[in-house]
JSON list of C-alpha atoms in Angstrom, two decimals:
[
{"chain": "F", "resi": 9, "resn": "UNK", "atom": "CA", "xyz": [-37.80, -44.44, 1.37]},
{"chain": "F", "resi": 10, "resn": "UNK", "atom": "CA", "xyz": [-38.47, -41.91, -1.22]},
{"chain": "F", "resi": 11, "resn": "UNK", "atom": "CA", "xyz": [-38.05, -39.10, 1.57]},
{"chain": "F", "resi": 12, "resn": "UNK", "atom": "CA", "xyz": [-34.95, -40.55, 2.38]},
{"chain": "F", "resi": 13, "resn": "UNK", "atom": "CA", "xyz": [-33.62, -40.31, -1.10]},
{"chain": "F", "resi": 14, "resn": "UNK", "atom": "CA", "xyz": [-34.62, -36.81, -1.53]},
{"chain": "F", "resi": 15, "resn": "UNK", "atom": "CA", "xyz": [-32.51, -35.71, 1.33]},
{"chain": "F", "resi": 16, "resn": "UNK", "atom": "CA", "xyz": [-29.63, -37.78, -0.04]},
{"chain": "F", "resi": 17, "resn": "UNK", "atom": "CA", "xyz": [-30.05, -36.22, -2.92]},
{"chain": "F", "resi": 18, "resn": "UNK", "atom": "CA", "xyz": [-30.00, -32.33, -1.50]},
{"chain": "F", "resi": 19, "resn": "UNK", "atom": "CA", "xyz": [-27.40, -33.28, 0.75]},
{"chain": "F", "resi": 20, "resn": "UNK", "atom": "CA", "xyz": [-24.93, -34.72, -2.25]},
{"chain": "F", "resi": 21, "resn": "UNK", "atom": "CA", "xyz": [-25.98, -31.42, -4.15]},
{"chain": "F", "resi": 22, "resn": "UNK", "atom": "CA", "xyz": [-25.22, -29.27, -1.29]},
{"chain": "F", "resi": 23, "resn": "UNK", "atom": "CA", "xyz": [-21.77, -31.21, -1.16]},
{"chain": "F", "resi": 24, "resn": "UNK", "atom": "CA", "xyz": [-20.59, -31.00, -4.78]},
{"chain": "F", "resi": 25, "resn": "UNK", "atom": "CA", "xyz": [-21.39, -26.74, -4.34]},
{"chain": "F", "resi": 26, "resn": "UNK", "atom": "CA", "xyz": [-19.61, -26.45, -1.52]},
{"chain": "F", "resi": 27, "resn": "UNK", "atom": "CA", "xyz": [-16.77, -28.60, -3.47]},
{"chain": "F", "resi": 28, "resn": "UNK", "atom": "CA", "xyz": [-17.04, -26.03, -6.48]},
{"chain": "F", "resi": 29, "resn": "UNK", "atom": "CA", "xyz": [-17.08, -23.24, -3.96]},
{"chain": "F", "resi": 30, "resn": "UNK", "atom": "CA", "xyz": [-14.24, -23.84, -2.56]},
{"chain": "F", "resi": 31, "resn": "UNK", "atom": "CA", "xyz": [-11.65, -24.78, -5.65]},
{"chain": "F", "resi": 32, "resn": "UNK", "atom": "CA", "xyz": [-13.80, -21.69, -7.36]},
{"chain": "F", "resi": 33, "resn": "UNK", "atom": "CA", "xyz": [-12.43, -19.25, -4.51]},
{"chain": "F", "resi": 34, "resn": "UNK", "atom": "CA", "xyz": [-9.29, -18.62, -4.82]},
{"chain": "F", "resi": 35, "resn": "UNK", "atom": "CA", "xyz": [-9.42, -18.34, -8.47]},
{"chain": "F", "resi": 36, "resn": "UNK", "atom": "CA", "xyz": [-11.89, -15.63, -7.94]},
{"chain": "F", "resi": 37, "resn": "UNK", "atom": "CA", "xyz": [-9.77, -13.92, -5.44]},
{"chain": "F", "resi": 38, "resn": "UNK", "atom": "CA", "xyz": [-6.68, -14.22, -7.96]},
{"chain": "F", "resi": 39, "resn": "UNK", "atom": "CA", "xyz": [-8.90, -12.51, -10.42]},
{"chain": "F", "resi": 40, "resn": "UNK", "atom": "CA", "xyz": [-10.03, -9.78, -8.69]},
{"chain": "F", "resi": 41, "resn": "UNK", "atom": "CA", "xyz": [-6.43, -8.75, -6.71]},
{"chain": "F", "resi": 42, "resn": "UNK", "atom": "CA", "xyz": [-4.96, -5.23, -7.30]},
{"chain": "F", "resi": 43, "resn": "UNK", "atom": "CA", "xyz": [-1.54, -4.46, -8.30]},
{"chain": "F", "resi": 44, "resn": "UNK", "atom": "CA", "xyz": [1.32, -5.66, -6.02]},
{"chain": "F", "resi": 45, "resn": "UNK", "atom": "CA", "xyz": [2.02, -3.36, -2.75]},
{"chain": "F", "resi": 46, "resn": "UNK", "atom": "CA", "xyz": [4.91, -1.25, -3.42]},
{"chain": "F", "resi": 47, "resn": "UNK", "atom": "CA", "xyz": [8.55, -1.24, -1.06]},
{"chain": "F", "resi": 48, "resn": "UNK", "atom": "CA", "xyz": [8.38, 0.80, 1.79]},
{"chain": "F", "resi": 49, "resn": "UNK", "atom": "CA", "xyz": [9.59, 4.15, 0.98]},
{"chain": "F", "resi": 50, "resn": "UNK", "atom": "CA", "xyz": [8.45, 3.77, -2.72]},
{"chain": "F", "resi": 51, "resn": "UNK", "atom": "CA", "xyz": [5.07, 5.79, -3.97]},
{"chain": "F", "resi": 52, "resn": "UNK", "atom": "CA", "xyz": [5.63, 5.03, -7.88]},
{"chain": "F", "resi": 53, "resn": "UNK", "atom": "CA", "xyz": [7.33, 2.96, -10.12]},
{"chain": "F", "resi": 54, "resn": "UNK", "atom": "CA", "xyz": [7.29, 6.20, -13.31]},
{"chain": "F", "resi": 55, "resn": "UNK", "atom": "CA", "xyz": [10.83, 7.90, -12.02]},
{"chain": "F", "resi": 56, "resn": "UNK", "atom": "CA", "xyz": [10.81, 11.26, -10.92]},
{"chain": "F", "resi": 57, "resn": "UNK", "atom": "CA", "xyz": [10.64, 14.20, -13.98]},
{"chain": "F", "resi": 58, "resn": "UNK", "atom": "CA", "xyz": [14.48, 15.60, -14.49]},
{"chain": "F", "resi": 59, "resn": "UNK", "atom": "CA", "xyz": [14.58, 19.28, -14.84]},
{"chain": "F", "resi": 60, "resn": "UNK", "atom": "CA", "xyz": [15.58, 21.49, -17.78]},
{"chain": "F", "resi": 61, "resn": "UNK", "atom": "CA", "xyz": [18.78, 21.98, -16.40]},
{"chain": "F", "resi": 62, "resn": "UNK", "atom": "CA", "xyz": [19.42, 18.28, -15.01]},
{"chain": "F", "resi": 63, "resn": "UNK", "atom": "CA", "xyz": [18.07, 17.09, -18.64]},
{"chain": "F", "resi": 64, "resn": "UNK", "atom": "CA", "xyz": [20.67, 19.19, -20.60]},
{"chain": "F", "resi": 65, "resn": "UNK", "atom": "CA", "xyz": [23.70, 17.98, -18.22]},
{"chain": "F", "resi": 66, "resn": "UNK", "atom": "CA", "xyz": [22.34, 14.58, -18.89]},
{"chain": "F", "resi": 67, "resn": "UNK", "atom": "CA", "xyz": [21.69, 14.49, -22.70]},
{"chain": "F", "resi": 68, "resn": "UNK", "atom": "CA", "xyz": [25.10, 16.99, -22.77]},
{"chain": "F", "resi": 69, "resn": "UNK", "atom": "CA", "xyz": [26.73, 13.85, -20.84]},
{"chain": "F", "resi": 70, "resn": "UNK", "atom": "CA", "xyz": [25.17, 11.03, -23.07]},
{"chain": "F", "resi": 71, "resn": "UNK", "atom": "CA", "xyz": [26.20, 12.88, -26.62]},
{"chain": "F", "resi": 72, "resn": "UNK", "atom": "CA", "xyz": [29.74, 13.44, -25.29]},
{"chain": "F", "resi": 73, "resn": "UNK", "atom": "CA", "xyz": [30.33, 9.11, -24.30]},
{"chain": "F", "resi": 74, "resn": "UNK", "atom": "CA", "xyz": [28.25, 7.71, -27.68]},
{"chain": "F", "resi": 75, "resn": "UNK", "atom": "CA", "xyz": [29.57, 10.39, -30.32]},
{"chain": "F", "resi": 76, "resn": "UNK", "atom": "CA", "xyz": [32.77, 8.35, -32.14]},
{"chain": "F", "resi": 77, "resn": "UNK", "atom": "CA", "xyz": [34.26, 11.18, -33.73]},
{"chain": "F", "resi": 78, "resn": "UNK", "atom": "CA", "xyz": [32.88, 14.87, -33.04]},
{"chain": "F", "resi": 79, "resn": "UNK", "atom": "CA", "xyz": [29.99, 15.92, -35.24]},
{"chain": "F", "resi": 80, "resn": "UNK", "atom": "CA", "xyz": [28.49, 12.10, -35.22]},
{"chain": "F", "resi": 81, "resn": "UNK", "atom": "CA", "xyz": [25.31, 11.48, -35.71]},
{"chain": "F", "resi": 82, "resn": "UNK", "atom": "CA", "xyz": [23.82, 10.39, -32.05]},
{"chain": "F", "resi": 83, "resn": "UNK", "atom": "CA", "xyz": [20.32, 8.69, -31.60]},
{"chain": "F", "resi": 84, "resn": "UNK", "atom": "CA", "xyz": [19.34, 10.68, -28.43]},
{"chain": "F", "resi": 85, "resn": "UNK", "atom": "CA", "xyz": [16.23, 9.03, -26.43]},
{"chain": "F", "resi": 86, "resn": "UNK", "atom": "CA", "xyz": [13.36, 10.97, -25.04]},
{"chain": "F", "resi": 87, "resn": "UNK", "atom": "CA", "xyz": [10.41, 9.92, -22.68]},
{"chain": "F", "resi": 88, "resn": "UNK", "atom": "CA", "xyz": [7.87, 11.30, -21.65]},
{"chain": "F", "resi": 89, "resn": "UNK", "atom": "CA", "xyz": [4.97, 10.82, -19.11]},
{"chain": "F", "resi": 90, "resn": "UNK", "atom": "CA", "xyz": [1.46, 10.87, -20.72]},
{"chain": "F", "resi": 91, "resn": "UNK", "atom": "CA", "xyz": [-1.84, 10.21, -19.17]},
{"chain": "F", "resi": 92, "resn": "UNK", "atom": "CA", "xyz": [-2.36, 7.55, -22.09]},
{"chain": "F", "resi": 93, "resn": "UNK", "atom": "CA", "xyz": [1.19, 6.18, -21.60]},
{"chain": "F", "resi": 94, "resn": "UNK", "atom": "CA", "xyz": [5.16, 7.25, -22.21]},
{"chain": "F", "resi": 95, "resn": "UNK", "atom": "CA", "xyz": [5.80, 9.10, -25.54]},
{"chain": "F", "resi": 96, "resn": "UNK", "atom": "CA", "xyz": [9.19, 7.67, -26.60]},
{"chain": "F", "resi": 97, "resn": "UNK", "atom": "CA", "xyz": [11.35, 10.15, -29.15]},
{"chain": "F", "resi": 98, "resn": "UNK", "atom": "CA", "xyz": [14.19, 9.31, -30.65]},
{"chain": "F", "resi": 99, "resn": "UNK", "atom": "CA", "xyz": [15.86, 12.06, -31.96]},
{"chain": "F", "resi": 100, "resn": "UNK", "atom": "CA", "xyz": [19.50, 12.34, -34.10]},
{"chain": "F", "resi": 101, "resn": "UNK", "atom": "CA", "xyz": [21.96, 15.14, -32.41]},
{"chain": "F", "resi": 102, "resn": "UNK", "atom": "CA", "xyz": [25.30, 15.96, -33.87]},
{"chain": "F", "resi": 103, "resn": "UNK", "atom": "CA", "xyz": [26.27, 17.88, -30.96]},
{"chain": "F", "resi": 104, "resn": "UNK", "atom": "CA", "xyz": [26.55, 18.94, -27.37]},
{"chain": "F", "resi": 105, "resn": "UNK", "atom": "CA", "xyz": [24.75, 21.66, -27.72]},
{"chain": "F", "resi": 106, "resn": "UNK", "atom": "CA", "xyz": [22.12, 20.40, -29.89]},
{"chain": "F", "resi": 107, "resn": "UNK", "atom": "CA", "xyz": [21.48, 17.52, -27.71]},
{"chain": "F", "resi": 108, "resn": "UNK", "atom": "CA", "xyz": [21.11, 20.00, -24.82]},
{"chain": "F", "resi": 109, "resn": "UNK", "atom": "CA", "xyz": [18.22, 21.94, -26.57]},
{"chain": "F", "resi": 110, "resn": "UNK", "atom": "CA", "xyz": [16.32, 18.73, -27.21]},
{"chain": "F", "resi": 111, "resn": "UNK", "atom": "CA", "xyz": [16.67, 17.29, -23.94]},
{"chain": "F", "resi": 112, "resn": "UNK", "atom": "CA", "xyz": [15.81, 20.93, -22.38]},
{"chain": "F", "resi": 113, "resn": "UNK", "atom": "CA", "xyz": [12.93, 21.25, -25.20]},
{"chain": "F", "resi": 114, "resn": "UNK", "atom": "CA", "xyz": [11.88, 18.34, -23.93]},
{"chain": "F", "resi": 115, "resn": "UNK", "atom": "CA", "xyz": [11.92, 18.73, -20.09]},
{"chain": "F", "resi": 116, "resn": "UNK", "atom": "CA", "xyz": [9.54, 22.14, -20.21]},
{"chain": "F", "resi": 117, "resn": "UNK", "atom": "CA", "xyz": [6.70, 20.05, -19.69]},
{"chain": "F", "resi": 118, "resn": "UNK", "atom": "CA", "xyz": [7.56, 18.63, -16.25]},
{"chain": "F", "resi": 119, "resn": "UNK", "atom": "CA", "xyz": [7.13, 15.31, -17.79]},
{"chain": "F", "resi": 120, "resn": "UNK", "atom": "CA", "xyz": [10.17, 14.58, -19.02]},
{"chain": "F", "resi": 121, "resn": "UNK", "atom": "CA", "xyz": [11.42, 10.96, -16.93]},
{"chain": "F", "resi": 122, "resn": "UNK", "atom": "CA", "xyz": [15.06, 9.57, -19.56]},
{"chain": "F", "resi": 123, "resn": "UNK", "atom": "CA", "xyz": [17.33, 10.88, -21.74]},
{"chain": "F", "resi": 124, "resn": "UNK", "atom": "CA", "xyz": [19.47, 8.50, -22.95]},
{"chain": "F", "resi": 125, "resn": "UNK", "atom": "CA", "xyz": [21.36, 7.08, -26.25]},
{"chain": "F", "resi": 126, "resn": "UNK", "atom": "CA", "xyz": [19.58, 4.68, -28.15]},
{"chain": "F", "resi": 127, "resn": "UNK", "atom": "CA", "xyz": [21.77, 1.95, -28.71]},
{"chain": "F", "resi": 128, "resn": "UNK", "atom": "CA", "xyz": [21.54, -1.53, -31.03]},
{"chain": "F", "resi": 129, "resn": "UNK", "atom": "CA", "xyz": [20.92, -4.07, -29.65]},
{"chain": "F", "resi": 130, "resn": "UNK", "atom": "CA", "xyz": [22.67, -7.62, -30.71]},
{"chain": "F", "resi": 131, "resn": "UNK", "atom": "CA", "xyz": [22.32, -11.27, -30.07]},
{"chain": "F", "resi": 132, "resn": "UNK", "atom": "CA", "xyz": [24.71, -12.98, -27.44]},
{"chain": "F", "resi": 133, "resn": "UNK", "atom": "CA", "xyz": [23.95, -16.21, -28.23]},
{"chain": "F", "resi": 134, "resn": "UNK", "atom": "CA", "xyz": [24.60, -18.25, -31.14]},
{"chain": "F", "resi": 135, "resn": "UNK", "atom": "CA", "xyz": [21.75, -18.09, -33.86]},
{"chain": "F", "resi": 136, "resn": "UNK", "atom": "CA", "xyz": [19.25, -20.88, -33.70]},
{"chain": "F", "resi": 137, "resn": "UNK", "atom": "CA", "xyz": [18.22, -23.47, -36.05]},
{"chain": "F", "resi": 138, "resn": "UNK", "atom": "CA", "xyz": [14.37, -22.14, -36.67]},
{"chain": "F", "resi": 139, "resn": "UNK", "atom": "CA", "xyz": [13.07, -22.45, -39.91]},
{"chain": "F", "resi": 140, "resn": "UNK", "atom": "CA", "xyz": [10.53, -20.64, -41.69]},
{"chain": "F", "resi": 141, "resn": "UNK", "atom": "CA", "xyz": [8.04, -21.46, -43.78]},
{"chain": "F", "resi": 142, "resn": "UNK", "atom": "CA", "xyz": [7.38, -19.27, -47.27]},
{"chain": "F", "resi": 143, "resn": "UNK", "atom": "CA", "xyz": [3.54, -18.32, -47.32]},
{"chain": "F", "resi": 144, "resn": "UNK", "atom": "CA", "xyz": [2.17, -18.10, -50.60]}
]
């Protein structure tokens, strides 16, 4: 009888790991998966680097649509690939030509990936009722 109880016992233990084992698995498997397969046709998600010359059309283009009145002050937008991540500038041009020279200053590196304006950015939707508490 007491043999009998043993094996019961190693038998239910064996059950109750394989249990574990199994809802354990794909958890594991979640954990350890690699980034998502890209499209075909598509090697990286970073976009290609512009050129001097493709950079200074581009920031040339940009200063021209956001400037109100001629001479404005324009927020122009820089980035940059960096081994430790992008290196975002923001930069004020009040012209053409000045915007140019950044975005071609900017380009010599190879590394140079958006020029654009930098823009505010406002609510669509109607404010909320959140309140806030005063610390202190």
């Amino acid at each position: 009888m007491q043999r009998t109880r043993g094996v019961t016992k190693i038998v239910g233990l064996l059950g109750v790991a394989a249990i574990a084992a199994v809802a354990i698995t794909p958890v594991a498997a979640s954990a350890t998966e690699s980034t998502p397969a890209l499209p075909d046709g598509v090697t990286s998600t970073t976009p290609p680097p512009l050129s001097p010359g493709t950079a200074a059309s581009k920031a040339g283009a940009v200063y021209q649509q956001s400037a109100a009145t001629p001479g404005a002050a324009v927020p122009l937008v820089t980035v940059e690939t960096t081994p430790t991540g992008p290196n975002i500038v923001t930069t004020p041009v009040r012209s053409q030509a000045q915007a140019r020279t950044v975005a071609t200053d900017a380009a010599r590196g190879n590394d140079l990936v958006v020029v654009k304006a930098d823009t505010l950015v406002s609510p669509t939707a109607a404010p909320t009722n959140d309140t806030y508490t005063k610390l202190g």
